[in-house]
mmCIF file of C-alpha atoms in Angstrom:
data_model
loop_
_atom_site.group_PDB
_atom_site.id
_atom_site.type_symbol
_atom_site.label_atom_id
_atom_site.label_comp_id
_atom_site.label_asym_id
_atom_site.label_seq_id
_atom_site.Cartn_x
_atom_site.Cartn_y
_atom_site.Cartn_z
ATOM 1 C CA MET A 639 108.407 20.286 126.319
ATOM 2 C CA SER A 640 112.033 19.402 125.960
ATOM 3 C CA ILE A 641 113.308 16.043 125.710
ATOM 4 C CA GLY A 642 116.476 15.710 127.952
ATOM 5 C CA ASN A 643 118.256 13.125 125.904
ATOM 6 C CA SER A 644 117.609 14.774 122.434
ATOM 7 C CA ASN A 645 120.865 14.674 120.455
ATOM 8 C CA SER A 646 121.315 17.929 118.541
ATOM 9 C CA PRO A 647 124.321 18.343 115.896
ATOM 10 C CA GLU A 648 125.938 20.809 118.221
ATOM 11 C CA GLU A 649 125.792 18.249 121.145
ATOM 12 C CA GLU A 650 127.158 15.320 118.775
ATOM 13 C CA ARG A 651 129.931 17.681 117.277
ATOM 14 C CA PRO A 652 133.077 17.649 119.560
ATOM 15 C CA SER A 653 134.072 20.867 120.777
ATOM 16 C CA THR A 654 137.380 22.882 120.010
ATOM 17 C CA ASP A 655 138.832 22.229 123.262
ATOM 18 C CA ASP A 656 138.193 18.620 122.755
ATOM 19 C CA ARG A 657 140.107 18.522 119.346
ATOM 20 C CA SER A 658 143.137 20.508 120.908
ATOM 21 C CA GLU A 659 143.196 18.086 123.836
ATOM 22 C CA ASP A 660 143.197 15.056 121.216
ATOM 23 C CA ARG A 661 146.274 16.778 119.076
ATOM 24 C CA LEU A 662 148.101 17.065 122.363
ATOM 25 C CA VAL A 663 147.462 13.441 123.180
ATOM 26 C CA GLU A 664 148.549 12.343 119.705
ATOM 27 C CA ARG A 665 151.832 14.444 119.999
ATOM 28 C CA SER A 666 152.728 13.105 123.405
ATOM 29 C CA VAL A 667 152.381 9.718 122.087
ATOM 30 C CA GLU A 668 154.262 10.369 118.729
ATOM 31 C CA GLY A 669 156.809 12.568 120.166
ATOM 32 C CA PRO A 670 157.374 16.307 119.453
ATOM 33 C CA SER A 671 155.735 17.821 116.324
ATOM 34 C CA ILE A 672 157.735 19.245 113.499
ATOM 35 C CA GLY A 673 157.261 22.675 114.730
ATOM 36 C CA THR A 674 158.281 21.792 118.066
ATOM 37 C CA ALA A 675 161.556 19.930 117.120
ATOM 38 C CA LEU A 676 162.481 22.848 115.012
ATOM 39 C CA LYS A 677 161.901 25.456 117.653
ATOM 40 C CA LYS A 678 163.813 23.352 120.378
ATOM 41 C CA ALA A 679 166.755 22.651 117.904
ATOM 42 C CA ARG A 680 166.860 26.387 117.165
ATOM 43 C CA ILE A 681 166.980 27.394 120.851
ATOM 44 C CA ALA A 682 169.483 24.720 121.413
ATOM 45 C CA ALA A 683 171.743 26.044 118.678
ATOM 46 C CA GLY A 684 171.434 29.547 120.086
ATOM 47 C CA LEU A 685 169.776 31.184 117.168
ATOM 48 C CA THR A 686 166.952 33.663 116.965
ATOM 49 C CA VAL A 687 164.121 33.610 114.495
ATOM 50 C CA ASP A 688 165.636 36.559 112.843
ATOM 51 C CA GLU A 689 168.986 34.882 112.380
ATOM 52 C CA VAL A 690 167.317 31.802 110.964
ATOM 53 C CA SER A 691 165.394 33.686 108.680
ATOM 54 C CA SER A 692 168.368 35.685 107.389
ATOM 55 C CA THR A 693 170.252 32.602 106.770
ATOM 56 C CA THR A 694 167.547 30.546 105.136
ATOM 57 C CA ARG A 695 165.794 33.481 103.385
ATOM 58 C CA VAL A 696 162.473 31.986 104.695
ATOM 59 C CA ARG A 697 160.337 34.974 105.950
ATOM 60 C CA ILE A 698 160.106 35.661 109.592
ATOM 61 C CA PRO A 699 156.191 35.179 109.715
ATOM 62 C CA ILE A 700 156.642 31.831 108.022
ATOM 63 C CA VAL A 701 159.282 30.699 110.459
ATOM 64 C CA HIS A 702 156.994 31.498 113.375
ATOM 65 C CA ALA A 703 154.070 29.807 111.709
ATOM 66 C CA ILE A 704 156.035 26.550 110.977
ATOM 67 C CA GLU A 705 157.344 26.311 114.657
ATOM 68 C CA GLU A 706 153.473 26.593 115.635
ATOM 69 C CA ASP A 707 152.976 23.615 113.317
ATOM 70 C CA ASP A 708 150.942 26.026 110.958
ATOM 71 C CA PHE A 709 151.861 25.167 107.491
ATOM 72 C CA THR A 710 149.121 27.162 105.816
ATOM 73 C CA ARG A 711 151.312 30.081 104.954
ATOM 74 C CA CYS A 712 153.662 27.939 103.094
ATOM 75 C CA GLY A 713 151.856 28.079 99.785
ATOM 76 C CA GLY A 714 151.584 24.375 99.225
ATOM 77 C CA ASP A 715 152.819 20.992 100.226
ATOM 78 C CA VAL A 716 155.812 21.366 97.769
ATOM 79 C CA TYR A 717 156.827 24.859 99.586
ATOM 80 C CA ALA A 718 156.214 23.448 102.926
ATOM 81 C CA ARG A 719 158.500 20.463 102.428
ATOM 82 C CA GLY A 720 161.137 22.806 101.248
ATOM 83 C CA HIS A 721 160.912 25.091 104.034
ATOM 84 C CA ILE A 722 161.074 22.146 106.455
ATOM 85 C CA ARG A 723 164.281 20.918 104.911
ATOM 86 C CA THR A 724 165.851 24.242 104.818
ATOM 87 C CA LEU A 725 164.965 25.017 108.499
ATOM 88 C CA ALA A 726 166.172 21.600 109.659
ATOM 89 C CA ARG A 727 169.582 21.991 108.115
ATOM 90 C CA ALA A 728 169.758 25.505 109.674
ATOM 91 C CA VAL A 729 169.382 24.314 113.093
ATOM 92 C CA HIS A 730 171.506 21.172 112.483
ATOM 93 C CA LEU A 731 168.607 18.487 112.421
ATOM 94 C CA ASP A 732 168.019 15.591 109.932
ATOM 95 C CA PRO A 733 165.231 16.937 107.679
ATOM 96 C CA VAL A 734 164.368 13.314 106.475
ATOM 97 C CA PRO A 735 162.285 12.171 109.363
ATOM 98 C CA LEU A 736 160.510 15.709 109.668
ATOM 99 C CA VAL A 737 159.560 15.554 105.905
ATOM 100 C CA GLU A 738 158.111 12.101 106.366
ATOM 101 C CA MET A 739 156.202 13.112 109.494
ATOM 102 C CA TYR A 740 154.799 15.821 107.359
ATOM 103 C CA ASP A 741 154.017 13.529 104.591
ATOM 104 C CA ALA A 742 152.168 11.126 107.237
ATOM 105 C CA ALA A 743 150.252 13.989 108.596
ATOM 106 C CA HIS A 744 149.189 15.303 104.955
ATOM 107 C CA GLY A 745 148.144 12.239 102.938
ATOM 108 C CA GLY A 746 151.582 10.688 102.067
ATOM 109 C CA ARG A 747 154.233 11.959 99.700
ATOM 110 C CA PRO A 748 152.469 13.242 96.345
ATOM 111 C CA ALA A 749 153.187 11.373 93.293
ATOM 112 C CA PRO A 750 155.830 13.162 91.286
ATOM 113 C CA THR A 751 154.316 15.205 88.358
ATOM 114 C CA PRO A 752 155.784 14.412 84.898
ATOM 115 C CA ALA A 753 158.174 17.035 83.820
ATOM 116 C CA ALA A 754 157.290 19.796 81.477
ATOM 117 C CA PRO A 755 158.178 18.947 77.935
ATOM 118 C CA MET A 756 161.718 20.775 77.323
ATOM 119 C CA PHE A 757 161.122 23.779 75.030
ATOM 120 C CA ASP A 758 162.807 23.757 71.664
ATOM 121 C CA ALA A 759 165.819 25.921 72.067
ATOM 122 C CA GLU A 760 166.292 26.094 68.397
ATOM 123 C CA ARG A 761 163.230 28.138 67.980
ATOM 124 C CA ILE A 762 164.203 31.070 70.226
ATOM 125 C CA ARG A 763 167.765 31.166 68.940
ATOM 126 C CA PRO A 764 168.107 33.515 66.166
ATOM 127 C CA GLU A 765 168.724 31.767 62.764
ATOM 128 C CA ARG A 766 172.500 31.661 61.688
ATOM 129 C CA GLN A 767 172.911 34.105 58.755
ATOM 130 C CA ARG A 768 174.467 32.560 55.685
ATOM 131 C CA PRO A 769 177.726 34.592 54.751
ATOM 132 C CA ASN A 770 177.108 37.134 52.289
ATOM 133 C CA TRP A 771 179.585 36.155 49.639
ATOM 134 C CA THR A 772 178.529 38.745 47.274
ATOM 135 C CA ALA A 773 179.466 41.446 49.636
ATOM 136 C CA ALA A 774 182.771 39.771 50.626
ATOM 137 C CA MET A 775 183.840 39.441 46.957
ATOM 138 C CA VAL A 776 182.917 43.175 46.198
ATOM 139 C CA ALA A 777 185.145 44.121 49.140
ATOM 140 C CA ALA A 778 187.907 41.880 48.123
ATOM 141 C CA ILE A 779 187.852 43.540 44.491
ATOM 142 C CA VAL A 780 187.887 46.980 45.964
ATOM 143 C CA ALA A 781 190.862 46.328 48.219
ATOM 144 C CA VAL A 782 192.786 44.857 45.431
ATOM 145 C CA ILE A 783 192.106 47.869 43.081
ATOM 146 C CA GLY A 784 193.059 50.186 45.898
ATOM 147 C CA PHE A 785 196.299 48.301 46.615
ATOM 148 C CA VAL A 786 197.408 48.214 42.900
ATOM 149 C CA GLY A 787 196.443 51.947 42.576
ATOM 150 C CA PHE A 788 198.469 52.854 45.524
ATOM 151 C CA THR A 789 201.452 50.837 44.380
ATOM 152 C CA ALA A 790 201.556 52.266 41.110
ATOM 153 C CA PHE A 791 201.249 55.769 42.365
ATOM 154 C CA SER A 792 203.948 55.132 45.066
ATOM 155 C CA GLY A 793 206.131 53.529 42.539
ATOM 156 C CA GLY A 794 205.950 56.525 40.120
ATOM 157 C CA ASP A 795 206.765 58.827 42.999
ATOM 158 C CA GLU A 796 209.801 57.156 43.776
ATOM 159 C CA LYS A 797 211.036 56.917 40.154
ATOM 160 C CA ALA A 798 210.429 60.679 39.836
ATOM 161 C CA LYS A 799 212.349 61.344 43.115
ATOM 162 C CA HIS A 800 215.263 58.944 42.113
ATOM 163 C CA PRO A 801 216.029 58.758 38.504
ATOM 164 C CA VAL A 802 218.554 56.458 37.600
ATOM 165 C CA ALA A 803 220.528 56.736 34.402
ATOM 166 C CA GLU A 804 220.927 53.983 32.008
ATOM 167 C CA GLY A 805 224.091 51.846 32.472
ATOM 168 C CA SER A 806 224.946 53.646 35.798
ATOM 169 C CA VAL A 807 226.314 51.452 38.585
ATOM 170 C CA SER A 808 225.487 52.225 42.216
ATOM 171 C CA PRO A 809 228.443 53.350 44.238
ATOM 172 C CA GLN A 810 230.279 50.910 46.682
ATOM 173 C CA PRO A 811 231.565 52.125 49.909
ATOM 174 C CA ALA A 812 235.289 52.462 50.279
ATOM 175 C CA PRO A 813 236.777 49.741 52.612
ATOM 176 C CA LYS A 814 237.725 50.844 56.266
ATOM 177 C CA GLN A 815 241.384 51.619 56.755
ATOM 178 C CA SER A 816 243.160 48.907 58.914
ATOM 179 C CA ALA A 817 245.186 49.826 62.129
ATOM 180 C CA GLY A 818 248.605 49.597 60.571
ATOM 181 C CA GLY A 819 247.966 52.405 58.126
ATOM 182 C CA GLN A 820 247.750 50.162 55.281
ATOM 183 C CA GLN A 821 244.423 49.702 53.576
ATOM 184 C CA PRO A 822 243.267 46.070 53.479
ATOM 185 C CA GLN A 823 243.109 45.021 49.883
ATOM 186 C CA THR A 824 239.633 43.631 48.962
ATOM 187 C CA PRO A 825 238.987 41.551 45.839
ATOM 188 C CA ARG A 826 237.273 43.527 43.076
ATOM 189 C CA ALA A 827 235.879 42.773 39.826
ATOM 190 C CA PRO A 828 238.269 43.324 36.900
ATOM 191 C CA GLN A 829 237.656 46.941 35.537
ATOM 192 C CA ALA A 830 238.711 48.149 32.175
ATOM 193 C CA PRO A 831 241.720 50.554 32.644
ATOM 194 C CA LYS A 832 240.830 54.275 32.123
ATOM 195 C CA PRO A 833 242.893 56.377 29.774
ATOM 196 C CA GLU A 834 245.526 58.398 31.326
ATOM 197 C CA PRO A 835 245.125 62.032 31.408
ATOM 198 C CA SER A 836 245.848 63.598 28.174
ATOM 199 C CA ASP A 837 248.595 66.147 27.616
ATOM 200 C CA SER A 838 245.859 68.910 26.865
ATOM 201 C CA ALA A 839 244.043 68.080 30.017
ATOM 202 C CA ILE A 840 247.180 68.470 32.063
ATOM 203 C CA ALA A 841 248.175 71.546 30.458
ATOM 204 C CA ALA A 842 244.879 72.938 31.178
ATOM 205 C CA ALA A 843 245.623 72.918 34.914
ATOM 206 C CA PRO A 844 244.771 76.353 36.382
ATOM 207 C CA LYS A 845 247.902 78.309 37.447
ATOM 208 C CA ASP A 846 246.444 79.653 40.669
ATOM 209 C CA LEU A 847 245.926 76.372 42.278
ATOM 210 C CA VAL A 848 247.692 73.268 42.985
ATOM 211 C CA THR A 849 246.531 70.318 40.743
ATOM 212 C CA VAL A 850 247.484 66.882 41.628
ATOM 213 C CA VAL A 851 246.382 63.899 39.588
ATOM 214 C CA LEU A 852 246.851 60.509 40.492
ATOM 215 C CA THR A 853 246.487 57.387 38.332
ATOM 216 C CA ALA A 854 246.830 53.776 39.336
ATOM 217 C CA ASP A 855 248.955 52.510 36.640
ATOM 218 C CA VAL A 856 250.394 49.097 37.411
ATOM 219 C CA GLY A 857 248.125 47.963 40.196
ATOM 220 C CA GLU A 858 245.808 49.516 43.040
ATOM 221 C CA SER A 859 247.210 51.512 45.798
ATOM 222 C CA TRP A 860 245.819 52.973 48.952
ATOM 223 C CA ILE A 861 245.851 56.902 49.093
ATOM 224 C CA SER A 862 245.266 59.619 51.214
ATOM 225 C CA ALA A 863 244.962 63.331 50.338
ATOM 226 C CA LYS A 864 244.621 66.448 52.393
ATOM 227 C CA ASP A 865 244.597 70.261 51.749
ATOM 228 C CA HIS A 866 246.717 73.003 53.407
ATOM 229 C CA SER A 867 244.276 73.266 56.298
ATOM 230 C CA GLY A 868 244.515 69.652 56.917
ATOM 231 C CA ARG A 869 240.999 68.797 55.664
ATOM 232 C CA LEU A 870 240.791 65.219 54.256
ATOM 233 C CA LEU A 871 240.158 65.388 50.494
ATOM 234 C CA PHE A 872 240.276 61.467 50.097
ATOM 235 C CA ASP A 873 240.992 58.547 52.050
ATOM 236 C CA GLY A 874 240.630 55.072 50.130
ATOM 237 C CA THR A 875 241.786 52.825 47.626
ATOM 238 C CA LEU A 876 242.628 53.625 44.219
ATOM 239 C CA ALA A 877 241.863 50.701 41.813
ATOM 240 C CA GLN A 878 244.095 49.934 38.762
ATOM 241 C CA GLY A 879 243.013 52.237 35.978
ATOM 242 C CA GLU A 880 241.541 54.755 38.081
ATOM 243 C CA SER A 881 242.501 58.484 38.554
ATOM 244 C CA LYS A 882 241.725 61.201 41.158
ATOM 245 C CA THR A 883 242.445 64.863 40.871
ATOM 246 C CA PHE A 884 242.991 66.908 43.907
ATOM 247 C CA THR A 885 243.202 70.766 43.961
ATOM 248 C CA ASP A 886 244.021 73.431 46.663
ATOM 249 C CA LYS A 887 244.865 77.236 46.741
ATOM 250 C CA GLU A 888 248.128 76.536 48.361
ATOM 251 C CA SER A 889 249.256 72.857 48.948
ATOM 252 C CA VAL A 890 248.308 69.220 48.754
ATOM 253 C CA ASP A 891 249.684 66.509 51.072
ATOM 254 C CA LEU A 892 249.774 62.834 49.966
ATOM 255 C CA VAL A 893 250.255 59.524 51.573
ATOM 256 C CA LEU A 894 250.709 56.833 48.886
ATOM 257 C CA GLY A 895 250.508 53.345 50.358
ATOM 258 C CA ASP A 896 252.077 51.972 46.960
ATOM 259 C CA ALA A 897 253.937 54.588 45.323
ATOM 260 C CA GLY A 898 255.580 52.444 42.659
ATOM 261 C CA ALA A 899 251.738 51.538 41.356
ATOM 262 C CA VAL A 900 250.937 55.158 40.926
ATOM 263 C CA LYS A 901 251.621 57.756 38.073
ATOM 264 C CA LEU A 902 251.900 61.382 39.437
ATOM 265 C CA PHE A 903 251.182 64.648 37.731
ATOM 266 C CA VAL A 904 251.601 67.974 39.535
ATOM 267 C CA ASN A 905 250.372 71.356 37.967
ATOM 268 C CA GLY A 906 250.294 69.605 34.430
ATOM 269 C CA LYS A 907 253.638 67.680 34.701
ATOM 270 C CA GLU A 908 254.632 64.059 35.478
ATOM 271 C CA ILE A 909 256.821 63.609 38.304
ATOM 272 C CA LYS A 910 259.563 61.202 37.040
ATOM 273 C CA ASP A 911 260.920 59.899 40.442
ATOM 274 C CA ARG A 912 260.922 56.089 40.389
ATOM 275 C CA PHE A 913 259.182 54.578 43.356
ATOM 276 C CA GLU A 914 259.627 51.097 44.408
ATOM 277 C CA SER A 915 256.865 48.644 44.464
ATOM 278 C CA GLY A 916 255.099 48.546 47.762
ATOM 279 C CA GLN A 917 257.044 51.640 49.013
ATOM 280 C CA VAL A 918 254.900 54.010 51.125
ATOM 281 C CA GLU A 919 255.646 57.872 50.602
ATOM 282 C CA ARG A 920 254.509 61.016 51.944
ATOM 283 C CA LEU A 921 254.598 63.888 49.594
ATOM 284 C CA THR A 922 253.595 67.631 49.615
ATOM 285 C CA TYR A 923 253.181 69.974 46.565
ATOM 286 C CA THR A 924 252.585 73.612 46.216
ATOM 287 C CA ARG A 925 251.751 75.957 43.062
ATOM 288 C CA ASN A 926 255.548 76.327 42.364
ATOM 289 C CA ASP A 927 255.952 72.428 41.857
ATOM 290 C CA PRO A 928 257.240 70.467 40.474
ATOM 291 C CA ARG A 929 260.647 72.066 41.031
ATOM 292 C CA GLN A 930 263.301 70.692 38.562
ATOM 293 C CA GLY A 931 261.137 67.477 38.404
ATOM 294 C CA GLN A 932 261.484 66.512 41.998
ATOM 295 C CA ALA A 933 258.967 65.900 44.722
ATOM 296 C CA GLN A 934 259.184 67.608 47.971
ATOM 297 C CA ALA A 935 259.344 64.926 50.889
ATOM 298 C CA GLY A 936 256.626 65.774 53.551
#
């Protein structure tokens, strides 16, 4: 016997269709849902679900689910709020009202969770190694010893290659000749006068050569000497007390810038011509000179 007014649990529980109708009523009263608002804004912006997914990096199935107000695929409230904000910005909506709507429908905004304690960065950083002063000192000592040895070895080689006699003086370059033919006189340190050629040295002049000896007797003089072929034998200043000897198989050509300051010996005999101080002379001598003690004018 059945009782017509019996209340079973199934009869008391509202059906699925009733709950869907209740949701539609609530949405119509409160306005469009989150998903509906996002979907309408997307369509109004002329965007497809694929384009929104590509722009926001939110997967396509999740975009579809959110537009259907299904937030179960978001992975939690935190991710759901983040997706709502991202999608709202992509379709040019203000995300704040939508997030507030979500919080109101899901128990309010959750309390902020305490931040996790920051890890001690110093624990994962490699410890700074102290400088190894012992190794540095050893390296410095080795470098110093190597440098000293190299310097000593190099210095010994240079001395062996370039022996220098005691008391020798490095030669000085001869001054350049001026454009007027006269050699510019440069100050020189006083030098001890050299001895004049001895008679034995003059007498020892070879007979088959022209031998010309010049000695700066009373001052310095610029001189130039060439052999018979025109090859330059000397071109420079003869300082007081200095002597120069020139030989050739045929002739020697001379130019004396100050003939009065020079003593001249040709083939072992002194030329007795009296030249004036500052007088320029051009002379040529052969193996048969001097002829009666006279010089040949060039």
